[in-house]
mmCIF file of C-alpha atoms and ligand atoms in Angstrom:
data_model
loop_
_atom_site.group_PDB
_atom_site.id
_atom_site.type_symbol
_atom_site.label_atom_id
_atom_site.label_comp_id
_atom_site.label_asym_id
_atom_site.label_seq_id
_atom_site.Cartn_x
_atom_site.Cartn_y
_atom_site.Cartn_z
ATOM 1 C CA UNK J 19 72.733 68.991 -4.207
ATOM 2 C CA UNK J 20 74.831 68.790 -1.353
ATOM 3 C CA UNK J 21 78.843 68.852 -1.489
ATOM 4 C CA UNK J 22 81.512 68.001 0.592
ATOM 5 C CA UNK J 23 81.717 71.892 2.070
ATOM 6 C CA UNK J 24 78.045 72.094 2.862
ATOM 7 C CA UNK J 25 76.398 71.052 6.455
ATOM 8 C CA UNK J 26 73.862 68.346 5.311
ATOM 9 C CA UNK J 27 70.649 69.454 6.208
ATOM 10 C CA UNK J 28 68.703 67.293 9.381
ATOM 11 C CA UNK J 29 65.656 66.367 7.335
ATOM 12 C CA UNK J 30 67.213 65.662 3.658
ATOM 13 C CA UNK J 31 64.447 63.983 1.806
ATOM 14 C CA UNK J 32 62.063 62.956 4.670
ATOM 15 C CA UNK J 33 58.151 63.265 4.391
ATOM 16 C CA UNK J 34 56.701 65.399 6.624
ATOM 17 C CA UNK J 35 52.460 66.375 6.730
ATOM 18 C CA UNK J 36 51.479 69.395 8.779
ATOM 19 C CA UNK J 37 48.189 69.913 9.530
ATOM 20 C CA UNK J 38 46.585 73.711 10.812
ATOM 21 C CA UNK J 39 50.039 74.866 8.017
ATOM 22 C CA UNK J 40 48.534 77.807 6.262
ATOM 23 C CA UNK J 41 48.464 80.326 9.693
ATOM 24 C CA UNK J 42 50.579 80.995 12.306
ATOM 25 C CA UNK J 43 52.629 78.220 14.223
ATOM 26 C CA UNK J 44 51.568 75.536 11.189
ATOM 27 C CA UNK J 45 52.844 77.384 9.212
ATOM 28 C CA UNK J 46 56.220 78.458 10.985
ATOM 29 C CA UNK J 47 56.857 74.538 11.476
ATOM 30 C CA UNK J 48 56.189 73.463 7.657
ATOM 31 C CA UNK J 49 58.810 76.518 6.555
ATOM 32 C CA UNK J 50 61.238 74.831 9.468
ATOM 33 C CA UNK J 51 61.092 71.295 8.563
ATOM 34 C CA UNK J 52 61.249 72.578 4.781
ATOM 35 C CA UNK J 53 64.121 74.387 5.683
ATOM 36 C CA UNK J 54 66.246 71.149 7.322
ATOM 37 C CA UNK J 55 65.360 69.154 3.876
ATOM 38 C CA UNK J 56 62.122 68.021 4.263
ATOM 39 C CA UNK J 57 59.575 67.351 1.798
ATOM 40 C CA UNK J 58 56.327 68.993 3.121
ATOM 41 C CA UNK J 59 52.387 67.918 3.110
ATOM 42 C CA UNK J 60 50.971 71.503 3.880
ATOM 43 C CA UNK J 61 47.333 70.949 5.173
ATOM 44 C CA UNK J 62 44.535 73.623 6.143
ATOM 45 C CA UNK J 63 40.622 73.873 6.037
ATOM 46 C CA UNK J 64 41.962 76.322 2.822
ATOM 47 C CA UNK J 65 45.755 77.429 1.762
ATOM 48 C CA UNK J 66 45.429 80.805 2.179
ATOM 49 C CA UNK J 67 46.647 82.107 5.533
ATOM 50 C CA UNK J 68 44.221 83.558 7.639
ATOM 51 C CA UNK J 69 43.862 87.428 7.338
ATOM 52 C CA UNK J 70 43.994 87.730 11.039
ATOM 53 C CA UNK J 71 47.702 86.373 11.435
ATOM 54 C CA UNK J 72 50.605 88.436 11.846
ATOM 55 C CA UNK J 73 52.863 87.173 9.128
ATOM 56 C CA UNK J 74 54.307 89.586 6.754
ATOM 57 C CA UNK J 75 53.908 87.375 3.902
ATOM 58 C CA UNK J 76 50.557 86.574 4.828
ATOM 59 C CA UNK J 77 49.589 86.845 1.152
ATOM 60 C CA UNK J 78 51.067 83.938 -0.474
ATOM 61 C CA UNK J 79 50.037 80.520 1.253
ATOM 62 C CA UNK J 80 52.904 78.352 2.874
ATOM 63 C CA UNK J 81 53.433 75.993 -0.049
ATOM 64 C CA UNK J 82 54.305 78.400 -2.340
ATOM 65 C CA UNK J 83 56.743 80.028 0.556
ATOM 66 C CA UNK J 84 58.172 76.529 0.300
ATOM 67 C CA UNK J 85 58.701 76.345 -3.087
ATOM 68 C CA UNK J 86 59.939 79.606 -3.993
ATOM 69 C CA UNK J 87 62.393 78.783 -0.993
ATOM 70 C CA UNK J 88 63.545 76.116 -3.626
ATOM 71 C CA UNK J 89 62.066 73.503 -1.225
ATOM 72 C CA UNK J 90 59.208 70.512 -2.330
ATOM 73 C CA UNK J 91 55.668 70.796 -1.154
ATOM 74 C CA UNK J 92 51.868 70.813 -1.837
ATOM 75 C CA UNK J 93 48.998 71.620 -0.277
ATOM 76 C CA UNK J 94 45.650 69.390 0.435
ATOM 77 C CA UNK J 95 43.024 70.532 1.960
ATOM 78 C CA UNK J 96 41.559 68.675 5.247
ATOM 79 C CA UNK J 97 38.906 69.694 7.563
ATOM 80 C CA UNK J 98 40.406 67.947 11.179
ATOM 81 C CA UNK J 99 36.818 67.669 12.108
ATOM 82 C CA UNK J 100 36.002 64.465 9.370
ATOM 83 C CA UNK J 101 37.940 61.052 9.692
ATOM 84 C CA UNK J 102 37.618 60.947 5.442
ATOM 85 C CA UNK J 103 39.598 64.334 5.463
ATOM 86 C CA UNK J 104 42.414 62.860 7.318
ATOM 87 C CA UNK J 105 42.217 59.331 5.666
ATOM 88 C CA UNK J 106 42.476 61.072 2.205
ATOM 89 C CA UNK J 107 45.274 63.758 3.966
ATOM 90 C CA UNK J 108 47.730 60.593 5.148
ATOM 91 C CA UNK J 109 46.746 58.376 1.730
ATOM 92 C CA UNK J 110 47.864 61.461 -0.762
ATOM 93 C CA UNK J 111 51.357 61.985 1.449
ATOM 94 C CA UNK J 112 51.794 58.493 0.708
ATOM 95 C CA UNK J 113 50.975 58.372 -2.827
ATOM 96 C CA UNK J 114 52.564 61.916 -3.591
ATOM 97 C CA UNK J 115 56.143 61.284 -1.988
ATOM 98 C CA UNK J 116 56.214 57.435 -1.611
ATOM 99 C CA UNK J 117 56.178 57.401 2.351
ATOM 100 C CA UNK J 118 55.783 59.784 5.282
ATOM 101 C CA UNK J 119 58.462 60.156 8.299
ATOM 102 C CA UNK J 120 57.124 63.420 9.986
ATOM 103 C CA UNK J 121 53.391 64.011 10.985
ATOM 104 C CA UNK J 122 52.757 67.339 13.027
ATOM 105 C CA UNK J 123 48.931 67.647 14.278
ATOM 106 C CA UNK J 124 49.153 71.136 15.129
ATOM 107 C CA UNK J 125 45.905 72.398 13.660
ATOM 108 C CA UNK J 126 43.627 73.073 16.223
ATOM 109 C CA UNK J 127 40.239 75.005 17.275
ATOM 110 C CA UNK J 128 40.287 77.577 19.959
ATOM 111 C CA UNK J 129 36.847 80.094 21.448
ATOM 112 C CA UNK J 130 37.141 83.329 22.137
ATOM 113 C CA UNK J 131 37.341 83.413 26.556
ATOM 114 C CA UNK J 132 33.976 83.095 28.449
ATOM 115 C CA UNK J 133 33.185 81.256 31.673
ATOM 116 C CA UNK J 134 32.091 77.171 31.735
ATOM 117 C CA UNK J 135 28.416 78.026 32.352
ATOM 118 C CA UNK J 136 28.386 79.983 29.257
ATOM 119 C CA UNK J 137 30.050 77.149 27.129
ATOM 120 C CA UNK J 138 27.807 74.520 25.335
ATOM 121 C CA UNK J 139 27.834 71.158 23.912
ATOM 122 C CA UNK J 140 28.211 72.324 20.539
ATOM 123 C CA UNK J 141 31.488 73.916 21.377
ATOM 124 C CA UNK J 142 32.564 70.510 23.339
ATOM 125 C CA UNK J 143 31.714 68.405 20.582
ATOM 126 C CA UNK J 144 33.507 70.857 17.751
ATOM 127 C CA UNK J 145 37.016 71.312 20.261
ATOM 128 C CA UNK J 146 37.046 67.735 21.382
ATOM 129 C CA UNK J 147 36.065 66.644 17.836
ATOM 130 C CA UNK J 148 39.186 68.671 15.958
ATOM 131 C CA UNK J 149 41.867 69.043 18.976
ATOM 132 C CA UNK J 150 41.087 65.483 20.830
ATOM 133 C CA UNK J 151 39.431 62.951 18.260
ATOM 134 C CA UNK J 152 41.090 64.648 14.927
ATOM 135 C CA UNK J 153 44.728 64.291 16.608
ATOM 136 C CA UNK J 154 43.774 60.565 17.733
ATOM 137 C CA UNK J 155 42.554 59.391 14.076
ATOM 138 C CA UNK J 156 45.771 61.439 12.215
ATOM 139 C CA UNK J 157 48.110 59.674 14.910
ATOM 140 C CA UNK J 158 46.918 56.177 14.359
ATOM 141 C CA UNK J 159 46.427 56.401 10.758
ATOM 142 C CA UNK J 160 50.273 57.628 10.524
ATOM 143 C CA UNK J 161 51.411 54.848 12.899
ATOM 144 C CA UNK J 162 49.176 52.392 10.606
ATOM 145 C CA UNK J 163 51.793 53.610 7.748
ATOM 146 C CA UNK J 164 54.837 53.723 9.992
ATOM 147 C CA UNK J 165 54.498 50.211 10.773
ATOM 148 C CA UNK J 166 54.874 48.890 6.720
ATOM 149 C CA UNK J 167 57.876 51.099 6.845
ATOM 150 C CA UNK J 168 61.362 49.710 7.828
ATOM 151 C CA UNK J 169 63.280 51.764 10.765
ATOM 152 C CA UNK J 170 65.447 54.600 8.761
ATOM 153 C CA UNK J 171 68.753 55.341 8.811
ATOM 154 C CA UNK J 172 68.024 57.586 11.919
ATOM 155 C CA UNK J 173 66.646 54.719 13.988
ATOM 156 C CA UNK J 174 63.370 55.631 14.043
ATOM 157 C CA UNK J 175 60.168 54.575 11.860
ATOM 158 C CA UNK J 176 58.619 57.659 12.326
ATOM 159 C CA UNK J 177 57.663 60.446 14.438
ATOM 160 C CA UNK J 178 54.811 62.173 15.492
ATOM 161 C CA UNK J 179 54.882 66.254 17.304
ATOM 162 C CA UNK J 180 51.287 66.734 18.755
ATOM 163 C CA UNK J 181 50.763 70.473 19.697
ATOM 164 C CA UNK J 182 49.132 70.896 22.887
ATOM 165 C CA UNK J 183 48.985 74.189 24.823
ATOM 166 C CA UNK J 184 50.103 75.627 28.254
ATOM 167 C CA UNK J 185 46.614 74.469 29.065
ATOM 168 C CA UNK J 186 46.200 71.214 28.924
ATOM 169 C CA UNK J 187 49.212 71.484 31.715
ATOM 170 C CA UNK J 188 47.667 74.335 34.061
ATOM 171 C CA UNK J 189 44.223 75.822 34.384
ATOM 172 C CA UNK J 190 43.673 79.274 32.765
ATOM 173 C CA UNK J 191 40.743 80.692 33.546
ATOM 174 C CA UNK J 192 37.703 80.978 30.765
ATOM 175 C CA UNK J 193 38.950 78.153 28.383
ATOM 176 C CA UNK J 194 37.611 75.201 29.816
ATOM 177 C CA UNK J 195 36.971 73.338 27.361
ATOM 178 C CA UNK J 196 39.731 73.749 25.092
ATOM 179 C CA UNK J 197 42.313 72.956 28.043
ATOM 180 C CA UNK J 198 40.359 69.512 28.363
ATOM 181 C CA UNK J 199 40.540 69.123 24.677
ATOM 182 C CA UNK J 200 44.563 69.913 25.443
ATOM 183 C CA UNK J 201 44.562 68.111 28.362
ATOM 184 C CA UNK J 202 43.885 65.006 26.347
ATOM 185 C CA UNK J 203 45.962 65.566 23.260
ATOM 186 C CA UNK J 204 48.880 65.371 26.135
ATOM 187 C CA UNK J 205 47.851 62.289 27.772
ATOM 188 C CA UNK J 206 47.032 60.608 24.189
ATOM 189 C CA UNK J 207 50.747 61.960 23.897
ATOM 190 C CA UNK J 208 51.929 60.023 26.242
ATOM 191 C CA UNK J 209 49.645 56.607 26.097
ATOM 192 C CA UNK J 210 50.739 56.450 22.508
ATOM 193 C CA UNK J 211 54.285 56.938 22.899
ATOM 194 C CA UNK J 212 54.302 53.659 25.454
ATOM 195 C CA UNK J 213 52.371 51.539 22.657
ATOM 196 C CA UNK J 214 54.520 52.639 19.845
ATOM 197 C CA UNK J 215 58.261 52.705 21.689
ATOM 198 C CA UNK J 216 58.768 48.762 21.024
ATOM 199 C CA UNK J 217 58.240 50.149 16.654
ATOM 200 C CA UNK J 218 61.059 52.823 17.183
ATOM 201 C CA UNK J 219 58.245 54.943 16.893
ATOM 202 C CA UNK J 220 58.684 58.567 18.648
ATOM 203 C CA UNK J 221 55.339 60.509 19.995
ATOM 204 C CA UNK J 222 55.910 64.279 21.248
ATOM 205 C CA UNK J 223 53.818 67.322 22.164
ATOM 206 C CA UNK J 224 54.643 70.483 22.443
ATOM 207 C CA UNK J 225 52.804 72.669 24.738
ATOM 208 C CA UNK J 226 52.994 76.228 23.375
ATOM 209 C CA UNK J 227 52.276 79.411 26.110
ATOM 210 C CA UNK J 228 50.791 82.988 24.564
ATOM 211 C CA UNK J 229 51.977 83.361 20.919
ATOM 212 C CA UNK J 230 50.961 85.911 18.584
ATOM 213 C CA UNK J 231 48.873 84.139 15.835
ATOM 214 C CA UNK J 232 45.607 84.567 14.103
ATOM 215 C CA UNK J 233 44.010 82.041 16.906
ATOM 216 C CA UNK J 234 45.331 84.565 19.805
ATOM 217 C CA UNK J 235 44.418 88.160 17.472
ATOM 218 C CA UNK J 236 41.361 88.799 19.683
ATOM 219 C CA UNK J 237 43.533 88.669 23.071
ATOM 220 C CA UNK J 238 46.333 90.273 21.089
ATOM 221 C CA UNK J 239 43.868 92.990 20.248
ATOM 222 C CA UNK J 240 42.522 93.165 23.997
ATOM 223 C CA UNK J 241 45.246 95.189 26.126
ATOM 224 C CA UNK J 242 43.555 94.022 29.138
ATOM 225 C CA UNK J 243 43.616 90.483 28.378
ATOM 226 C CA UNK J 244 47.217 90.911 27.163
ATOM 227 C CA UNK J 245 48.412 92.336 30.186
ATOM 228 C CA UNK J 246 47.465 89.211 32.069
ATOM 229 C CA UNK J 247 49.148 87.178 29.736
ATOM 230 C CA UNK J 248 52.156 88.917 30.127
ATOM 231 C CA UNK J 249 51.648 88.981 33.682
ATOM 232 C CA UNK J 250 51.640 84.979 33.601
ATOM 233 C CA UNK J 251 54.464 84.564 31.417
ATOM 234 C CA UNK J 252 57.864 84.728 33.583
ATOM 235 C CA UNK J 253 59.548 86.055 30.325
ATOM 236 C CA UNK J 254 60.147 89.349 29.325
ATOM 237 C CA UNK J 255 58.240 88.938 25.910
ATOM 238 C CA UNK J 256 54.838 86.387 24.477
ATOM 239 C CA UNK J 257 56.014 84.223 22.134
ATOM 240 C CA UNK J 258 56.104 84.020 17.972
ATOM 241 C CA UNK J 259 55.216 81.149 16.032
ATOM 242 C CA UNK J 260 59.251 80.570 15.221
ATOM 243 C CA UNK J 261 59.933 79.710 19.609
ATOM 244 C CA UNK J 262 57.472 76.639 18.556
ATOM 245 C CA UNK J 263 58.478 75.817 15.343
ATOM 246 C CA UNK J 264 62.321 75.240 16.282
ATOM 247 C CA UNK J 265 61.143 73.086 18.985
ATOM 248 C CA UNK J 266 59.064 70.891 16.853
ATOM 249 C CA UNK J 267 61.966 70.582 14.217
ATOM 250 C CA UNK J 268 64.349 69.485 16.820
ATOM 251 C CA UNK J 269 62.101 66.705 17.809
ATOM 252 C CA UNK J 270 61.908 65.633 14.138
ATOM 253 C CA UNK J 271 65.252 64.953 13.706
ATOM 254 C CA UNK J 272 67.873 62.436 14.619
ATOM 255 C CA UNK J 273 69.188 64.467 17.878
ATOM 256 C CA UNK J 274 65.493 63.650 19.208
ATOM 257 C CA UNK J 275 65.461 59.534 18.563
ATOM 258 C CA UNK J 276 65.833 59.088 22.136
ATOM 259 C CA UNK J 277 63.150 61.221 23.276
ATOM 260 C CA UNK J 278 59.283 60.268 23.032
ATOM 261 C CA UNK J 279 56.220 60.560 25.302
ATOM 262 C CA UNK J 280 57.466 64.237 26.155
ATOM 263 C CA UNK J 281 55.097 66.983 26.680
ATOM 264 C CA UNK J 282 57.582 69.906 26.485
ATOM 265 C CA UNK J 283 56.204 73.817 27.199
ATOM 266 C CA UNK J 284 57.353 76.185 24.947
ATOM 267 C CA UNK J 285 55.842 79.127 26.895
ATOM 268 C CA UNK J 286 58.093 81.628 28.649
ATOM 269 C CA UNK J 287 58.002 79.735 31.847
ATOM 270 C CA UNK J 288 53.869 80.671 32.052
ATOM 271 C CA UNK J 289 53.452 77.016 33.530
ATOM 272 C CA UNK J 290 56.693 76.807 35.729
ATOM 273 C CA UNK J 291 54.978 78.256 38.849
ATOM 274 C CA UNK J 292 53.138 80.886 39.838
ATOM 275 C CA UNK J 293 54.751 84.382 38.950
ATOM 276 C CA UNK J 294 54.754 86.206 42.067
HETATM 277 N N1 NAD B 286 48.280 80.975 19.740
HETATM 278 C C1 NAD B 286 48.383 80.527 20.957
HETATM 279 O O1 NAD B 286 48.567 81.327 21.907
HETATM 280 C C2 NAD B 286 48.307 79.046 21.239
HETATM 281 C C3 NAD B 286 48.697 78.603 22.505
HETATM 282 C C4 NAD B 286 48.698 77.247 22.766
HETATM 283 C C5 NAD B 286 48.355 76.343 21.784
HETATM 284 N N2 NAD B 286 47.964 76.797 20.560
HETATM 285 C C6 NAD B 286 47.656 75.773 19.548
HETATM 286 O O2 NAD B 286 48.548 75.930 18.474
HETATM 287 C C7 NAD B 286 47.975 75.374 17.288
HETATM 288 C C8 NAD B 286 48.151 76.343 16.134
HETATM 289 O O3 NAD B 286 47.399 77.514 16.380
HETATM 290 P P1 NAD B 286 47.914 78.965 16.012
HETATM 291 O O4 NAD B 286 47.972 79.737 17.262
HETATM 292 O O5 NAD B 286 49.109 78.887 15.154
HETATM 293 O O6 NAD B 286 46.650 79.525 15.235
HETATM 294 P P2 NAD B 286 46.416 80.020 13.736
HETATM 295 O O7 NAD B 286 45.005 80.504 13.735
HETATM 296 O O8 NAD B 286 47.461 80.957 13.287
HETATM 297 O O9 NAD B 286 46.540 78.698 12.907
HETATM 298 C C9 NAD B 286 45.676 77.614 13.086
HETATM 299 C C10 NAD B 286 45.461 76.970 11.729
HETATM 300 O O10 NAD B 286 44.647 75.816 11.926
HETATM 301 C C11 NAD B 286 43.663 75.803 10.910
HETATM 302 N N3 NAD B 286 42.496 75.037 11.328
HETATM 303 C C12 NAD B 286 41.536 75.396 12.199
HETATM 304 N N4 NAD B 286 40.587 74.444 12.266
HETATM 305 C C13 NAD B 286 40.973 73.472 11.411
HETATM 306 C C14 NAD B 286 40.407 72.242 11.029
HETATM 307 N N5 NAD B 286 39.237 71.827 11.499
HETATM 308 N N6 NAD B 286 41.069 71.483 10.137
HETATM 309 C C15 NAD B 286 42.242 71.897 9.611
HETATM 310 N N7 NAD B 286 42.813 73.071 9.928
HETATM 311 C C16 NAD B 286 42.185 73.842 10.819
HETATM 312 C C17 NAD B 286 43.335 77.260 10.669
HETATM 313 O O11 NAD B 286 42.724 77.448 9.408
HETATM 314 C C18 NAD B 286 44.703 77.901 10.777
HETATM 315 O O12 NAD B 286 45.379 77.990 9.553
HETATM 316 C C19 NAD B 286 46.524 75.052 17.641
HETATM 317 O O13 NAD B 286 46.398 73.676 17.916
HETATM 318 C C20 NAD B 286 46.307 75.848 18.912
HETATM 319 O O14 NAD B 286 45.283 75.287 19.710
HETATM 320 C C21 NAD B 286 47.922 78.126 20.266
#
């Protein structure tokens, strides 16, 4: 309960579903929005958080976090690979807490490096399937709900923060595949955001650069691979899940209602220029 002396928090009471929440930057975004007020859908192919991440509380799976934070929040489970996962994801925020204000599609499938010739369909059809068409059913399945909901007392109906990557901006070599999967979460970004700005509807991506998650352990574990990264990244450090998280919570709240159709890097400056 908030009094008179306390700074209201940004998110009081909103719904907000985070998909990809048990690991890494997920997870980071779920504790964020939890921490401005919101009431959080945590989401994950399972809740506990992936033994390769970094987190120091990497034992205890973000809902819990949440709620021994004295914040509300449960977990489903959804694969962002099936359309019934993410029908049954959006219907049980809905039935659980009554509406939904936030969705964040942030889960997302990445393969270790290699060169095109060695990729293969399988690996199209699995990266396009969970990063392109997963992010595409989850967005129009929350706009479906947005639109029976009246505009809030923040002006908007609802708002959507699609997380893209640095490479679906520039080309890095030996991730083809996934920067076209990226590429298009951008554009559907964008494409949406035009459709949906006449229902006060906001549509955002953030484009994260090199941050140390589970996803990124196998370059973090590769000191030649790192030292490219770093080389790429203007900045004198690689980014932690947190850099992207308090982006994402800024563009949930009211500060952001006049923003949508953004793709904003969050990456050290790694796709400013080139870093001579
Ligand atoms: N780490 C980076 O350097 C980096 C850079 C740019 C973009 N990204 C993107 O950031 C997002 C988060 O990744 P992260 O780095 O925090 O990795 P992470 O491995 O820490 O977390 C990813 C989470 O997504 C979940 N997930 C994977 N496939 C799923 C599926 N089919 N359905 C539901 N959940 C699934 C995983 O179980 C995991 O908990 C991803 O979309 C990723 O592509 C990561």
């Amino acid at each position: 309960m908030s009094t008179d002396n306390q700074v209201r928090r940004k998110l009081e009471g909103r719904v907000a579903m985070v998909t990809g929440s048990s690991s890494g930057m997920g997870r980071a975004i779920a504790l964020g929005l939890a921490a401005e007020g919101a009431y959080v859908v945590c989401s994950d192919l399972k809740q506990e958080p992936s033994p390769n991440g970094f987190e120091a509380d990497k034992h205890i799976p973000t809902h819990e976090v949440i709620s021994q934070n004295g914040g509300r929040s449960t977990f489903k489970k959804c694969d962002m690979g099936k359309t019934e996962d993410i029908v049954n994801l959006v219907s049980f925020a809905v039935t659980t807490y009554g509406k939904l204000n936030i969705v964040v599609n942030n889960a997302g499938l990445w393969l270790p490096l290699r060169d095109f010739a060695e990729e293969t369909d399988e690996m199209w059809d699995a990266m396009m399937g969970i990063n392109g068409k997963g992010t595409a059913t989850s967005m129009r399945l929350a706009i479906r709900q947005f639109l029976k909901q009246d505009i809030d007392e923040s002006g908007s109906r609802g708002r959507i923060v699609n997380i893209s990557s640095s490479a679906g901006i520039t080309a890095v070599r030996r991730e083809a595949t996934y920067a076209a999967s990226k590429a298009a979460v951008s554009m559907l970004t964008r494409n949406v955001a035009l459709d949906h700005a006449k229902d006060s509807i906001n549509v955002n991506a953030v484009c994260p650069g090199v941050v140390r998650t589970a996803m990124a352990s196998t370059n973090f574990k590769d000191p030649a691979i790192i030292a490219e990264m770093k080389k790429g990244t203007p900045w004198p450090r690689l980014g932690e899940p947190s850099d992207i998280a308090k982006v994402v919570v800024f563009l949930c709240t009211d500060d952001a209602q006049w923003v949508t159709g953004q793709n904003i890097a969050v990456d050290g400056g790694f796709t400013a220029g080139i870093p001579l």
